[in-house]
């Protein structure tokens, strides 16, 4: 019998929390609110001494010798500000975003609705699809995006050249031919400098010569300037 009552109790405690009614109540009070009256003494004992007090979604306290429970949300979020700070902290630590379901479970319904109303293109919080079609909250750093500037020459090449069907190696070769170092090479160089390792002699000179022998037609095909000169 307690197996059937247990999930109902957890859901009821969650709903109490979301209604901002998360004050401690005993098992008898929970059963009374749910109108569960068909549990025998043994089932009530199992719930009170094992199933409820050991559940990670519930906080247990003892008042005057009586065990009482409150819902324990996954995250300590009371308002939008708390949510933004938590998302920032997760992303700084490389933990990614926060599942919308977990956030909703961690806030009152009223506060969660306030967060949703302020979502949008210029909001500090954005929603993106995650694994298994789960929605995820991410921090949207609008200030950094406004300050981001790209070299006009790079923008021009990006707009002029179609990269559909090209793998990363071919794109790197194209950039090298234009005298643009790929981001990957820059990061590898920095990593080697940080760990004090010796950087291998560059093979780019020999590779460039080899590339130019057999990639002329490919670059002509994807470079409008080369295509015109070959006509």
Short mmCIF file of C-alpha atoms in Angstrom, two decimals:
data_model
loop_
_atom_site.label_atom_id
_atom_site.label_comp_id
_atom_site.label_asym_id
_atom_site.label_seq_id
_atom_site.Cartn_x
_atom_site.Cartn_y
_atom_site.Cartn_z
CA UNK A 1 0.00 0.00 0.00
CA UNK A 2 2.79 2.43 0.82
CA UNK A 3 4.22 1.94 -2.69
CA UNK A 4 1.09 3.50 -4.17
CA UNK A 5 0.93 6.33 -1.66
CA UNK A 6 4.62 7.28 -1.92
CA UNK A 7 4.62 9.01 -5.37
CA UNK A 8 1.42 10.86 -4.48
CA UNK A 9 3.09 12.19 -1.35
CA UNK A 10 6.17 13.41 -3.22
CA UNK A 11 4.04 15.16 -5.85
CA UNK A 12 1.87 16.72 -3.14
CA UNK A 13 4.93 18.09 -1.31
CA UNK A 14 6.27 19.53 -4.58
CA UNK A 15 2.97 21.24 -5.30
CA UNK A 16 2.87 22.69 -1.78
CA UNK A 17 6.33 24.14 -2.36
CA UNK A 18 5.30 25.65 -5.71
CA UNK A 19 2.29 27.26 -4.02
CA UNK A 20 4.71 28.77 -1.49
CA UNK A 21 3.27 26.60 1.31
CA UNK A 22 6.45 24.76 2.20
CA UNK A 23 6.10 24.76 5.97
CA UNK A 24 6.91 21.43 7.74
CA UNK A 25 4.09 18.88 8.12
CA UNK A 26 3.99 15.37 9.53
CA UNK A 27 3.08 12.20 7.67
CA UNK A 28 -0.35 12.17 9.34
CA UNK A 29 -0.98 15.71 8.13
CA UNK A 30 0.16 14.77 4.61
CA UNK A 31 -2.16 11.77 4.51
CA UNK A 32 -5.00 13.91 5.81
CA UNK A 33 -4.47 16.53 3.07
CA UNK A 34 -4.38 13.77 0.44
CA UNK A 35 -7.38 12.04 2.06
CA UNK A 36 -5.51 8.73 2.22
CA UNK A 37 -7.18 6.73 4.96
CA UNK A 38 -6.59 3.10 3.97
CA UNK A 39 -2.96 2.71 5.13
CA UNK A 40 -2.33 0.27 7.95
CA UNK A 41 0.12 0.87 10.79
CA UNK A 42 2.96 -1.05 9.12
CA UNK A 43 2.68 0.93 5.88
CA UNK A 44 2.65 4.23 7.76
CA UNK A 45 5.76 3.15 9.69
CA UNK A 46 7.62 2.23 6.50
CA UNK A 47 6.78 5.59 4.95
CA UNK A 48 7.74 7.59 8.01
CA UNK A 49 10.94 5.81 9.02
CA UNK A 50 12.35 4.74 5.65
CA UNK A 51 10.83 5.97 2.42
CA UNK A 52 10.19 9.64 3.21
CA UNK A 53 13.09 10.43 5.51
CA UNK A 54 15.59 8.92 3.03
CA UNK A 55 14.19 10.60 -0.07
CA UNK A 56 16.47 13.30 -1.61
CA UNK A 57 13.46 15.44 -2.56
CA UNK A 58 12.40 15.88 1.05
CA UNK A 59 13.95 17.70 4.00
CA UNK A 60 13.32 16.08 7.38
CA UNK A 61 13.14 17.87 10.71
CA UNK A 62 11.93 16.77 14.15
CA UNK A 63 9.64 18.96 16.24
CA UNK A 64 8.64 17.78 19.72
CA UNK A 65 9.47 14.20 18.84
CA UNK A 66 7.42 14.26 15.63
CA UNK A 67 9.11 13.81 12.27
CA UNK A 68 8.05 16.49 9.76
CA UNK A 69 8.81 17.11 6.11
CA UNK A 70 9.28 19.90 3.59
CA UNK A 71 10.04 19.72 -0.11
CA UNK A 72 13.73 20.08 -1.02
CA UNK A 73 14.22 21.70 -4.45
CA UNK A 74 17.24 20.80 -6.55
CA UNK A 75 18.47 24.40 -6.71
CA UNK A 76 18.23 27.24 -4.16
CA UNK A 77 16.34 29.66 -6.44
CA UNK A 78 13.93 32.21 -4.99
CA UNK A 79 13.77 34.74 -7.82
CA UNK A 80 15.08 35.72 -11.26
CA UNK A 81 18.30 37.19 -9.84
CA UNK A 82 19.14 33.90 -8.11
CA UNK A 83 18.49 32.04 -11.36
CA UNK A 84 20.77 34.31 -13.42
CA UNK A 85 23.60 34.00 -10.88
CA UNK A 86 23.24 30.21 -10.80
CA UNK A 87 23.28 29.89 -14.60
CA UNK A 88 26.35 32.12 -14.80
CA UNK A 89 28.12 30.01 -12.18
CA UNK A 90 27.29 26.77 -14.03
CA UNK A 91 28.57 28.09 -17.34
CA UNK A 92 31.78 29.48 -15.80
CA UNK A 93 32.45 26.03 -14.30
CA UNK A 94 31.76 24.37 -17.66
CA UNK A 95 28.62 22.64 -16.39
CA UNK A 96 26.40 23.97 -19.16
CA UNK A 97 22.89 25.30 -18.65
CA UNK A 98 20.06 24.33 -16.31
CA UNK A 99 17.19 22.05 -17.26
CA UNK A 100 13.96 24.04 -17.38
CA UNK A 101 12.19 21.20 -15.53
CA UNK A 102 14.70 21.41 -12.65
CA UNK A 103 14.34 25.20 -12.47
CA UNK A 104 10.56 24.99 -12.48
CA UNK A 105 10.69 22.45 -9.67
CA UNK A 106 12.98 24.74 -7.69
CA UNK A 107 10.81 27.87 -7.83
CA UNK A 108 7.32 28.83 -6.82
CA UNK A 109 4.87 28.90 -9.73
CA UNK A 110 4.53 32.67 -9.40
CA UNK A 111 8.28 33.32 -9.65
CA UNK A 112 8.74 30.86 -12.50
CA UNK A 113 6.02 32.61 -14.51
CA UNK A 114 7.81 35.93 -13.98
CA UNK A 115 10.98 34.43 -15.43
CA UNK A 116 9.12 33.14 -18.49
CA UNK A 117 7.51 36.52 -19.16
CA UNK A 118 10.92 38.16 -19.51
CA UNK A 119 12.38 35.61 -21.90
CA UNK A 120 13.24 36.98 -25.34
CA UNK A 121 15.96 38.08 -27.72
CA UNK A 122 17.36 40.74 -25.36
CA UNK A 123 16.80 38.77 -22.17
CA UNK A 124 19.59 37.66 -19.82
CA UNK A 125 18.17 34.12 -20.06
CA UNK A 126 17.49 32.11 -23.22
CA UNK A 127 15.95 28.67 -23.76
CA UNK A 128 17.70 26.14 -26.01
CA UNK A 129 16.87 22.52 -26.86
CA UNK A 130 18.97 19.92 -25.02
CA UNK A 131 19.28 16.15 -24.96
CA UNK A 132 16.13 14.03 -25.26
CA UNK A 133 14.23 17.16 -26.35
CA UNK A 134 14.64 18.67 -22.89
CA UNK A 135 14.61 22.47 -22.75
CA UNK A 136 17.62 24.15 -21.14
CA UNK A 137 18.13 27.64 -19.69
CA UNK A 138 21.38 29.39 -20.66
CA UNK A 139 22.78 32.78 -19.71
CA UNK A 140 22.68 35.24 -22.59
CA UNK A 141 25.61 37.64 -22.25
CA UNK A 142 24.19 40.49 -24.35
CA UNK A 143 26.95 42.93 -23.36
CA UNK A 144 29.73 40.69 -24.67
CA UNK A 145 27.79 40.11 -27.88
CA UNK A 146 27.48 43.86 -28.44
CA UNK A 147 31.24 44.35 -27.98
CA UNK A 148 32.18 41.48 -30.30
CA UNK A 149 33.78 42.79 -33.49
CA UNK A 150 34.94 40.78 -36.50
CA UNK A 151 37.50 41.79 -39.07
CA UNK A 152 35.71 43.03 -42.21
CA UNK A 153 37.94 40.91 -44.45
CA UNK A 154 36.93 37.73 -42.60
CA UNK A 155 33.26 38.71 -42.85
CA UNK A 156 33.68 39.27 -46.60
CA UNK A 157 35.21 35.81 -47.15
CA UNK A 158 32.49 34.23 -45.00
CA UNK A 159 29.73 35.79 -47.08
CA UNK A 160 31.35 35.13 -50.46
CA UNK A 161 32.37 31.52 -49.98
CA UNK A 162 29.94 28.61 -49.79
CA UNK A 163 31.18 26.02 -47.28
CA UNK A 164 28.39 23.49 -47.66
CA UNK A 165 29.88 20.04 -48.14
CA UNK A 166 33.36 21.01 -46.96
CA UNK A 167 34.91 19.32 -43.95
CA UNK A 168 37.07 21.11 -41.36
CA UNK A 169 40.32 20.16 -43.10
CA UNK A 170 39.30 21.73 -46.39
CA UNK A 171 38.06 24.87 -44.64
CA UNK A 172 41.40 25.17 -42.80
CA UNK A 173 43.24 24.78 -46.11
CA UNK A 174 41.18 27.53 -47.67
CA UNK A 175 41.83 29.88 -44.73
CA UNK A 176 45.56 29.14 -44.82
CA UNK A 177 45.65 29.96 -48.51
CA UNK A 178 44.11 33.33 -47.67
CA UNK A 179 46.71 33.92 -44.95
CA UNK A 180 44.20 33.49 -42.12
CA UNK A 181 45.28 31.28 -39.21
CA UNK A 182 42.53 29.01 -37.98
CA UNK A 183 41.28 29.32 -34.42
CA UNK A 184 42.31 25.72 -33.76
CA UNK A 185 45.97 26.47 -34.57
CA UNK A 186 45.89 29.53 -32.32
CA UNK A 187 44.53 27.58 -29.39
CA UNK A 188 47.05 24.76 -29.84
CA UNK A 189 49.89 27.26 -29.82
CA UNK A 190 48.64 28.87 -26.63
CA UNK A 191 48.21 25.50 -24.92
CA UNK A 192 51.77 24.48 -25.76
CA UNK A 193 53.11 27.74 -24.39
CA UNK A 194 51.13 27.35 -21.17
CA UNK A 195 52.38 23.84 -20.39
CA UNK A 196 55.95 24.69 -21.32
CA UNK A 197 56.10 22.09 -24.06
CA UNK A 198 58.30 22.49 -27.07
CA UNK A 199 56.42 23.38 -30.20
CA UNK A 200 57.16 21.16 -33.17
CA UNK A 201 58.73 22.84 -36.21
CA UNK A 202 56.02 24.18 -38.48
CA UNK A 203 55.28 22.05 -41.53
CA UNK A 204 53.01 24.67 -43.01
CA UNK A 205 55.47 25.78 -45.68
CA UNK A 206 55.80 22.32 -47.18
CA UNK A 207 52.08 21.64 -46.81
CA UNK A 208 51.14 24.88 -48.55
CA UNK A 209 53.20 23.90 -51.57
CA UNK A 210 51.58 20.49 -51.65
CA UNK A 211 48.12 21.96 -51.29
CA UNK A 212 48.66 24.40 -54.13
CA UNK A 213 49.52 21.54 -56.49
CA UNK A 214 46.18 19.76 -56.27
CA UNK A 215 43.66 22.17 -54.73
CA UNK A 216 43.67 24.87 -57.38
CA UNK A 217 40.42 23.70 -58.90
CA UNK A 218 38.78 23.34 -55.47
CA UNK A 219 39.68 26.85 -54.36
CA UNK A 220 38.66 28.27 -57.71
CA UNK A 221 35.30 26.61 -57.25
CA UNK A 222 34.74 28.17 -53.81
CA UNK A 223 36.56 31.48 -54.26
CA UNK A 224 34.72 33.97 -56.50
CA UNK A 225 37.91 36.01 -57.05
CA UNK A 226 39.92 32.97 -58.25
CA UNK A 227 37.03 31.85 -60.42
CA UNK A 228 36.96 35.18 -62.28
CA UNK A 229 40.73 35.19 -62.85
CA UNK A 230 40.61 31.70 -64.34
CA UNK A 231 38.01 32.66 -66.99
#
